[in-house]
Tab-separated table of C-alpha atoms and ligand atoms in Angstrom:
chain	number	residue	atom	x	y	z
I	13	MET	CA	109.070	149.368	60.506
I	14	GLY	CA	110.298	147.313	63.388
I	15	LEU	CA	107.893	145.370	65.850
I	16	LEU	CA	109.281	147.235	68.910
I	17	ASP	CA	109.688	150.770	67.310
I	18	GLY	CA	109.459	153.094	70.186
I	19	LYS	CA	109.794	150.708	72.947
I	20	VAL	CA	112.449	150.264	75.618
I	21	ALA	CA	113.353	146.999	76.706
I	22	ILE	CA	115.429	145.610	79.640
I	23	ILE	CA	117.038	142.047	79.279
I	24	THR	CA	118.831	140.796	82.004
I	25	GLY	CA	121.784	138.595	81.709
I	26	ALA	CA	122.198	139.874	78.147
I	27	GLY	CA	125.955	139.868	77.991
I	28	GLY	CA	125.972	136.271	76.331
I	29	GLY	CA	123.895	133.351	75.645
I	30	LEU	CA	120.148	133.698	74.981
I	31	GLY	CA	119.893	137.082	76.423
I	32	GLU	CA	122.610	138.628	73.906
I	33	ALA	CA	120.497	137.067	71.058
I	34	TYR	CA	117.296	138.715	72.316
I	35	ALA	CA	119.122	142.201	72.800
I	36	ARG	CA	120.424	142.014	69.143
I	37	LEU	CA	117.071	141.269	67.803
I	38	PHE	CA	115.115	143.373	69.777
I	39	ALA	CA	117.335	146.421	68.735
I	40	ARG	CA	117.131	145.351	65.226
I	41	GLU	CA	113.212	145.410	65.549
I	42	GLY	CA	113.525	149.162	66.703
I	43	ALA	CA	113.690	148.770	70.558
I	44	ALA	CA	116.052	150.838	72.727
I	45	VAL	CA	117.744	148.066	74.927
I	46	VAL	CA	119.305	147.906	78.255
I	47	VAL	CA	121.869	145.172	78.297
I	48	ASN	CA	122.168	143.981	81.878
I	49	ASP	CA	124.826	141.694	82.861
I	50	LEU	CA	127.382	141.336	85.708
I	51	GLY	CA	129.811	139.011	83.531
I	52	GLY	CA	129.987	135.963	85.953
I	53	SER	CA	130.838	132.725	85.674
I	54	ARG	CA	128.421	130.083	84.834
I	55	ASP	CA	128.287	128.911	88.588
I	56	GLY	CA	127.916	132.471	89.811
I	57	SER	CA	131.261	132.289	91.400
I	58	GLY	CA	134.050	134.890	91.025
I	59	ASP	CA	133.880	138.750	90.272
I	60	GLY	CA	132.225	139.753	87.158
I	61	SER	CA	132.477	142.909	84.964
I	62	VAL	CA	130.282	144.893	82.827
I	63	SER	CA	132.651	144.321	79.652
I	64	ALA	CA	130.338	141.388	78.365
I	65	ALA	CA	127.378	143.705	78.345
I	66	GLN	CA	129.237	146.604	77.019
I	67	LYS	CA	130.643	144.376	74.195
I	68	VAL	CA	127.041	143.603	73.075
I	69	VAL	CA	126.026	147.395	73.447
I	70	ASN	CA	129.135	148.303	71.207
I	71	ASP	CA	127.809	145.937	68.484
I	72	ILE	CA	124.214	147.145	68.582
I	73	LEU	CA	125.518	150.817	68.329
I	74	ALA	CA	127.726	149.826	65.362
I	75	GLU	CA	124.724	148.493	63.555
I	76	GLY	CA	122.847	151.920	64.190
I	77	GLY	CA	120.712	150.490	67.071
I	78	ARG	CA	120.161	151.893	70.675
I	79	ALA	CA	121.628	150.304	73.634
I	80	VAL	CA	123.036	151.053	77.039
I	81	ALA	CA	124.929	148.571	79.263
I	82	ASN	CA	124.367	147.908	82.970
I	83	GLY	CA	126.633	145.595	85.361
I	84	ASP	CA	124.363	145.464	88.219
I	85	ASP	CA	123.587	142.084	90.124
I	86	VAL	CA	119.981	141.010	89.493
I	87	SER	CA	119.691	139.283	92.767
I	88	THR	CA	119.397	142.510	94.836
I	89	LEU	CA	116.710	144.993	94.982
I	90	ALA	CA	119.187	147.765	94.772
I	91	GLY	CA	120.566	146.039	91.779
I	92	GLY	CA	117.160	145.687	90.097
I	93	GLU	CA	116.321	149.455	91.062
I	94	ASN	CA	119.480	150.641	89.414
I	95	ILE	CA	118.859	148.556	86.105
I	96	LEU	CA	115.440	150.500	85.927
I	97	LYS	CA	117.342	153.580	86.675
I	98	THR	CA	119.650	152.915	83.753
I	99	ALA	CA	116.643	152.581	81.375
I	100	LEU	CA	115.048	155.808	82.652
I	101	ASP	CA	118.412	157.882	82.440
I	102	ALA	CA	119.124	156.657	79.037
I	103	PHE	CA	115.636	156.393	77.473
I	104	GLY	CA	113.022	157.942	79.719
I	105	GLN	CA	110.797	154.828	79.945
I	106	VAL	CA	110.488	151.300	80.075
I	107	ASP	CA	107.952	148.899	78.282
I	108	ILE	CA	109.482	145.475	78.335
I	109	LEU	CA	111.447	143.483	80.787
I	110	VAL	CA	113.042	139.825	79.972
I	111	CYS	CA	114.149	138.283	83.329
I	112	ASN	CA	116.944	135.927	81.822
I	113	ALA	CA	120.023	136.056	83.993
I	114	GLY	CA	120.880	132.692	85.614
I	115	ILE	CA	123.219	130.431	86.656
I	116	LEU	CA	123.688	126.588	87.223
I	117	ARG	CA	125.008	124.445	90.147
I	118	ASP	CA	123.857	120.880	89.023
I	119	LYS	CA	124.569	117.921	91.353
I	120	THR	CA	122.326	115.171	92.687
I	121	PHE	CA	120.358	116.193	95.691
I	122	ALA	CA	122.467	114.538	98.359
I	123	ASN	CA	125.485	116.262	97.109
I	124	THR	CA	124.107	119.744	96.964
I	125	THR	CA	125.059	122.279	99.656
I	126	GLU	CA	123.205	125.021	101.293
I	127	ALA	CA	125.287	127.602	99.676
I	128	ASP	CA	124.233	125.976	96.270
I	129	TRP	CA	120.560	126.122	97.060
I	130	ASP	CA	120.857	129.715	98.478
I	131	LEU	CA	122.857	131.097	95.268
I	132	VAL	CA	120.751	129.359	92.472
I	133	VAL	CA	117.220	130.195	94.023
I	134	LYS	CA	118.695	133.901	94.921
I	135	VAL	CA	119.863	134.543	91.290
I	136	HIS	CA	116.732	132.880	89.500
I	137	LEU	CA	113.806	133.366	91.670
I	138	LYS	CA	114.535	136.400	93.843
I	139	GLY	CA	116.351	137.922	91.036
I	140	THR	CA	113.201	137.905	89.034
I	141	TYR	CA	111.421	139.386	91.942
I	142	CYS	CA	114.195	142.157	92.387
I	143	CYS	CA	114.138	143.167	88.601
I	144	THR	CA	110.274	142.998	88.402
I	145	MET	CA	109.244	145.067	91.411
I	146	PRO	CA	110.718	148.396	90.465
I	147	VAL	CA	109.426	147.855	86.708
I	148	TRP	CA	106.061	146.944	87.767
I	149	LYS	CA	105.954	149.953	90.274
I	150	TRP	CA	107.072	152.353	87.565
I	151	LEU	CA	104.504	151.037	84.861
I	152	LYS	CA	101.813	151.048	87.510
I	153	ASP	CA	102.595	154.418	88.943
I	154	ASN	CA	102.745	155.971	85.317
I	155	GLY	CA	99.626	154.151	84.138
I	156	ARG	CA	101.690	152.560	81.257
I	157	PRO	CA	101.213	149.045	79.724
I	158	GLY	CA	103.960	146.663	79.744
I	159	THR	CA	105.277	143.195	79.196
I	160	ILE	CA	107.207	141.162	81.363
I	161	VAL	CA	108.693	137.737	80.363
I	162	MET	CA	110.071	135.586	83.197
I	163	THR	CA	112.263	132.605	82.118
I	164	SER	CA	111.284	129.275	83.639
I	165	SER	CA	112.549	125.974	82.462
I	166	THR	CA	111.352	122.548	81.614
I	167	SER	CA	113.685	121.641	84.559
I	168	GLY	CA	111.340	123.231	86.842
I	169	LEU	CA	108.041	122.591	85.006
I	170	TYR	CA	108.559	118.824	84.588
I	171	GLY	CA	111.602	118.182	86.704
I	172	ASN	CA	114.965	116.784	85.691
I	173	PHE	CA	117.867	114.699	87.324
I	174	GLY	CA	120.344	116.580	89.154
I	175	GLN	CA	118.734	120.323	89.106
I	176	SER	CA	116.810	120.209	92.563
I	177	ASN	CA	118.040	123.735	93.233
I	178	TYR	CA	117.367	125.073	89.791
I	179	GLY	CA	114.196	123.336	89.249
I	180	ALA	CA	112.775	124.422	92.431
I	181	ALA	CA	113.554	128.225	91.513
I	182	LYS	CA	112.279	127.809	88.032
I	183	ALA	CA	109.086	126.330	89.351
I	184	GLY	CA	108.904	129.180	91.768
I	185	ILE	CA	109.304	131.634	88.709
I	186	TYR	CA	106.201	129.787	87.148
I	187	GLY	CA	103.919	130.561	90.245
I	188	PHE	CA	105.201	134.048	90.564
I	189	MET	CA	104.392	134.594	86.689
I	190	ARG	CA	101.022	133.313	87.287
I	191	VAL	CA	100.229	135.584	90.158
I	192	LEU	CA	101.331	138.548	88.524
I	193	ALA	CA	99.644	137.847	85.203
I	194	ILE	CA	96.236	138.135	87.284
I	195	GLU	CA	97.255	141.178	89.266
I	196	GLY	CA	98.526	142.795	85.957
I	197	ARG	CA	95.440	142.578	83.957
I	198	LYS	CA	93.721	145.807	85.341
I	199	TYR	CA	97.015	147.647	84.663
I	200	GLY	CA	97.607	146.322	81.219
I	201	ILE	CA	100.850	144.705	82.125
I	202	ARG	CA	101.248	141.109	80.440
I	203	VAL	CA	103.396	138.723	82.161
I	204	MET	CA	104.525	135.526	80.355
I	205	GLY	CA	106.664	132.461	81.023
I	206	LEU	CA	109.406	131.190	78.929
I	207	ALA	CA	111.047	127.772	78.872
I	208	PRO	CA	113.778	128.143	76.290
I	209	GLY	CA	116.021	125.629	74.906
I	210	ALA	CA	119.449	126.313	73.154
I	211	PHE	CA	122.927	125.627	72.922
I	212	THR	CA	124.851	128.153	75.280
I	213	ARG	CA	127.503	127.838	77.707
I	214	MET	CA	124.846	126.810	80.314
I	215	THR	CA	123.883	123.900	78.231
I	216	SER	CA	126.983	122.922	76.024
I	217	ASP	CA	128.362	120.050	78.147
I	218	LEU	CA	124.809	118.564	78.888
I	219	PRO	CA	124.878	114.579	78.413
I	220	GLY	CA	124.837	114.054	74.337
I	221	ARG	CA	126.115	117.555	73.641
I	222	ALA	CA	129.534	117.683	74.894
I	223	GLY	CA	132.268	118.182	72.238
I	224	ARG	CA	129.637	118.298	69.501
I	225	GLU	CA	128.984	120.855	67.044
I	226	PRO	CA	125.543	122.443	67.901
I	227	ASP	CA	122.697	121.860	65.562
I	228	PRO	CA	122.452	125.409	64.101
I	229	LEU	CA	118.776	125.307	64.749
I	230	SER	CA	119.753	125.289	68.362
I	231	LEU	CA	121.609	128.416	68.630
I	232	PRO	CA	120.018	131.405	70.710
I	233	GLU	CA	119.558	133.277	67.348
I	234	ASN	CA	116.770	130.788	66.490
I	235	VAL	CA	115.116	131.273	70.001
I	236	ALA	CA	115.033	134.827	69.958
I	237	PRO	CA	112.216	135.306	67.318
I	238	GLY	CA	109.684	133.448	69.784
I	239	VAL	CA	110.820	135.767	72.505
I	240	LEU	CA	110.392	138.792	70.202
I	241	TYR	CA	106.936	137.571	69.526
I	242	MET	CA	105.973	137.315	73.108
I	243	VAL	CA	106.853	140.846	73.934
I	244	SER	CA	105.525	142.410	70.797
I	245	ASP	CA	101.973	143.367	70.113
I	246	LEU	CA	101.651	140.232	68.011
I	247	ALA	CA	100.922	138.608	71.491
I	248	ALA	CA	99.036	141.223	72.969
I	249	ASP	CA	96.011	138.931	73.844
I	250	HIS	CA	98.127	136.476	75.686
I	251	THR	CA	99.136	136.859	79.482
I	252	GLY	CA	99.775	134.031	82.118
I	253	LYS	CA	101.040	131.585	79.649
I	254	VAL	CA	104.167	129.695	79.316
I	255	LEU	CA	105.696	128.994	75.938
I	256	GLY	CA	108.543	126.589	75.043
I	257	VAL	CA	110.904	128.244	72.546
I	258	SER	CA	113.633	125.993	71.115
I	259	SER	CA	114.825	124.547	67.991
I	260	ARG	CA	111.681	122.536	68.112
I	261	GLY	CA	109.811	125.818	67.428
I	262	VAL	CA	107.090	127.503	69.817
I	263	ARG	CA	104.612	125.623	71.950
I	264	GLU	CA	102.574	126.384	74.903
I	265	ILE	CA	103.090	124.482	78.153
I	266	LYS	CA	100.189	124.138	80.342
I	267	MET	CA	99.260	122.897	83.995
I	268	LEU	CA	96.020	120.632	83.549
I	269	GLU	CA	93.813	118.897	85.899
I	270	THR	CA	91.728	115.736	85.175
I	271	GLU	CA	88.255	115.419	85.658
I	272	GLY	CA	89.046	113.410	88.733
I	273	PHE	CA	87.137	111.338	91.117
I	274	GLN	CA	84.266	113.447	92.378
I	275	PRO	CA	81.950	111.421	94.518
I	276	GLY	CA	80.196	114.494	96.095
I	277	ARG	CA	80.296	112.867	99.414
I	278	PRO	CA	82.860	111.639	102.059
I	279	TYR	CA	85.151	108.922	100.616
I	280	THR	CA	87.678	106.621	101.335
I	281	ALA	CA	91.252	106.131	100.410
I	282	GLN	CA	90.496	102.646	98.958
I	283	GLU	CA	87.838	104.346	96.829
I	284	VAL	CA	90.454	107.023	95.244
I	285	ALA	CA	92.474	103.901	94.537
I	286	GLU	CA	89.361	102.138	92.841
I	287	ASN	CA	88.970	105.335	90.628
I	288	ALA	CA	92.512	105.876	89.822
I	289	GLU	CA	91.682	105.869	86.082
I	290	LYS	CA	89.602	109.096	86.636
I	291	VAL	CA	92.303	110.885	89.065
I	292	PHE	CA	95.249	110.282	86.793
I	293	PHE	CA	96.058	111.193	83.363
I	294	ALA	CA	96.190	108.234	81.017
I	295	GLU	CA	99.820	108.295	79.376
I	296	SER	CA	98.017	108.622	75.983
I	297	GLN	CA	96.665	112.139	77.245
I	298	THR	CA	100.195	113.322	78.258
I	299	ARG	CA	102.166	112.481	75.247
I	300	THR	CA	103.510	115.748	74.519
I	301	ALA	CA	105.434	116.032	77.808
I	302	PRO	CA	108.933	114.948	78.022
I	303	VAL	CA	108.900	111.539	80.097
I	304	ARG	CA	111.500	111.911	82.868
G	1305	NAI	P1	124.230	131.895	79.886
G	1305	NAI	O1	124.967	131.384	81.049
G	1305	NAI	O2	124.874	131.912	78.662
G	1305	NAI	O3	123.718	133.395	80.306
G	1305	NAI	C1	123.348	133.930	81.608
G	1305	NAI	C2	123.749	135.113	81.676
G	1305	NAI	O4	123.330	135.625	83.077
G	1305	NAI	C3	125.388	135.119	81.686
G	1305	NAI	O5	125.840	136.101	80.755
G	1305	NAI	C4	125.812	135.598	83.187
G	1305	NAI	O6	126.856	136.558	83.242
G	1305	NAI	C5	124.402	136.455	83.508
G	1305	NAI	N1	124.312	136.396	84.985
G	1305	NAI	C6	124.149	135.488	86.115
G	1305	NAI	N2	123.882	135.773	87.235
G	1305	NAI	C7	123.710	136.993	87.164
G	1305	NAI	C8	123.186	138.200	87.927
G	1305	NAI	N3	123.304	137.777	89.384
G	1305	NAI	N4	123.237	139.475	87.390
G	1305	NAI	C9	123.129	139.778	86.275
G	1305	NAI	N5	123.638	138.803	85.321
G	1305	NAI	C10	123.832	137.527	85.790
G	1305	NAI	O7	123.043	130.896	79.869
G	1305	NAI	P2	121.648	130.819	78.854
G	1305	NAI	O8	121.666	129.419	78.562
G	1305	NAI	O9	121.725	131.968	77.975
G	1305	NAI	O10	120.356	130.923	79.832
G	1305	NAI	C11	119.490	132.303	80.058
G	1305	NAI	C12	118.290	131.879	80.740
G	1305	NAI	O11	117.704	130.702	80.342
G	1305	NAI	C13	118.748	131.428	82.095
G	1305	NAI	O12	117.708	131.802	83.058
G	1305	NAI	C14	118.637	129.847	81.966
G	1305	NAI	O13	118.354	129.283	83.169
G	1305	NAI	C15	117.465	129.834	81.109
G	1305	NAI	N6	117.423	128.491	80.364
G	1305	NAI	C16	118.183	128.075	79.393
G	1305	NAI	C17	118.164	127.066	78.619
G	1305	NAI	C18	119.236	126.531	77.610
G	1305	NAI	O14	118.752	125.604	76.972
G	1305	NAI	N7	120.066	127.484	77.397
G	1305	NAI	C19	117.163	125.935	79.337
G	1305	NAI	C20	116.288	126.494	80.088
G	1305	NAI	C21	116.411	127.360	80.727
């Protein structure tokens, strides 16, 4: 018995990195998997090919699993619609969508270009929209429950140096996830956010990592079980939540408010300053968030 027996899962950007690890594990747990990837470069430039996705599919088939490749670009609605069509043509249904495809164009803000901004936001934020909309409509129109995982990042939730375009897109995905989790409740559609951490081509040259052998715990294979948990019925009670999944394990990341300064009458800016300890979290209350 697998955790995903009888389910059909679409995973975008699954020709390598984290998505590939999800695809392999989901297939081993009984899911039929659509492996989407346009086989692009890390910065999204150049022509891709479906061969990366096809290789993952071939390996899954060789292990006795069920999978089909798709080479569409997630960042157009036509691409998203065709990814759903691939799932329906091959397997007749969809139950799980993991929006994972992504690119990076890191630079300090002053050095970024409009083209960098547009492409990074397009692939991550619009790409999540373009893949979610067709699946959402299909689930709703067919009265089927489903689970959607949207990939955010601590770079968007907390901020990170040199990632203004990427952080903006990833924070946008967080807001998108929160809204759809609320809208999805009445249809039985769960929507979860994911902030992964793994050693992939996207992160292999980050400061402190370049040229070093990866810690085995930080390989995508060790993130995949956390994501399997999120899409399986084991997490059926959870929606609208972000899990950080990395070599550290699995943890919830949450937006919080302080009690605040609530005078219940008109107030001045000086009074806000005088009550700063009520307005802001004390450092001791925010210990777990990375300080950047
Ligand atoms: P990766 O670069 O190894 O994999 C991303 C895949 O997406 C590639 O195979 C690429 O061809 C595909 N892709 C890119 N643009 C596409 C498009 N328009 N249509 C279809 N496929 C496309 O990167 P990695 O590390 O596996 O990242 C996966 C996701 O996790 C991304 O959304 C990334 O932003 C996010 N993430 C990763 C972290 C990490 O530590 N590796 C940290 C935080 C977030």
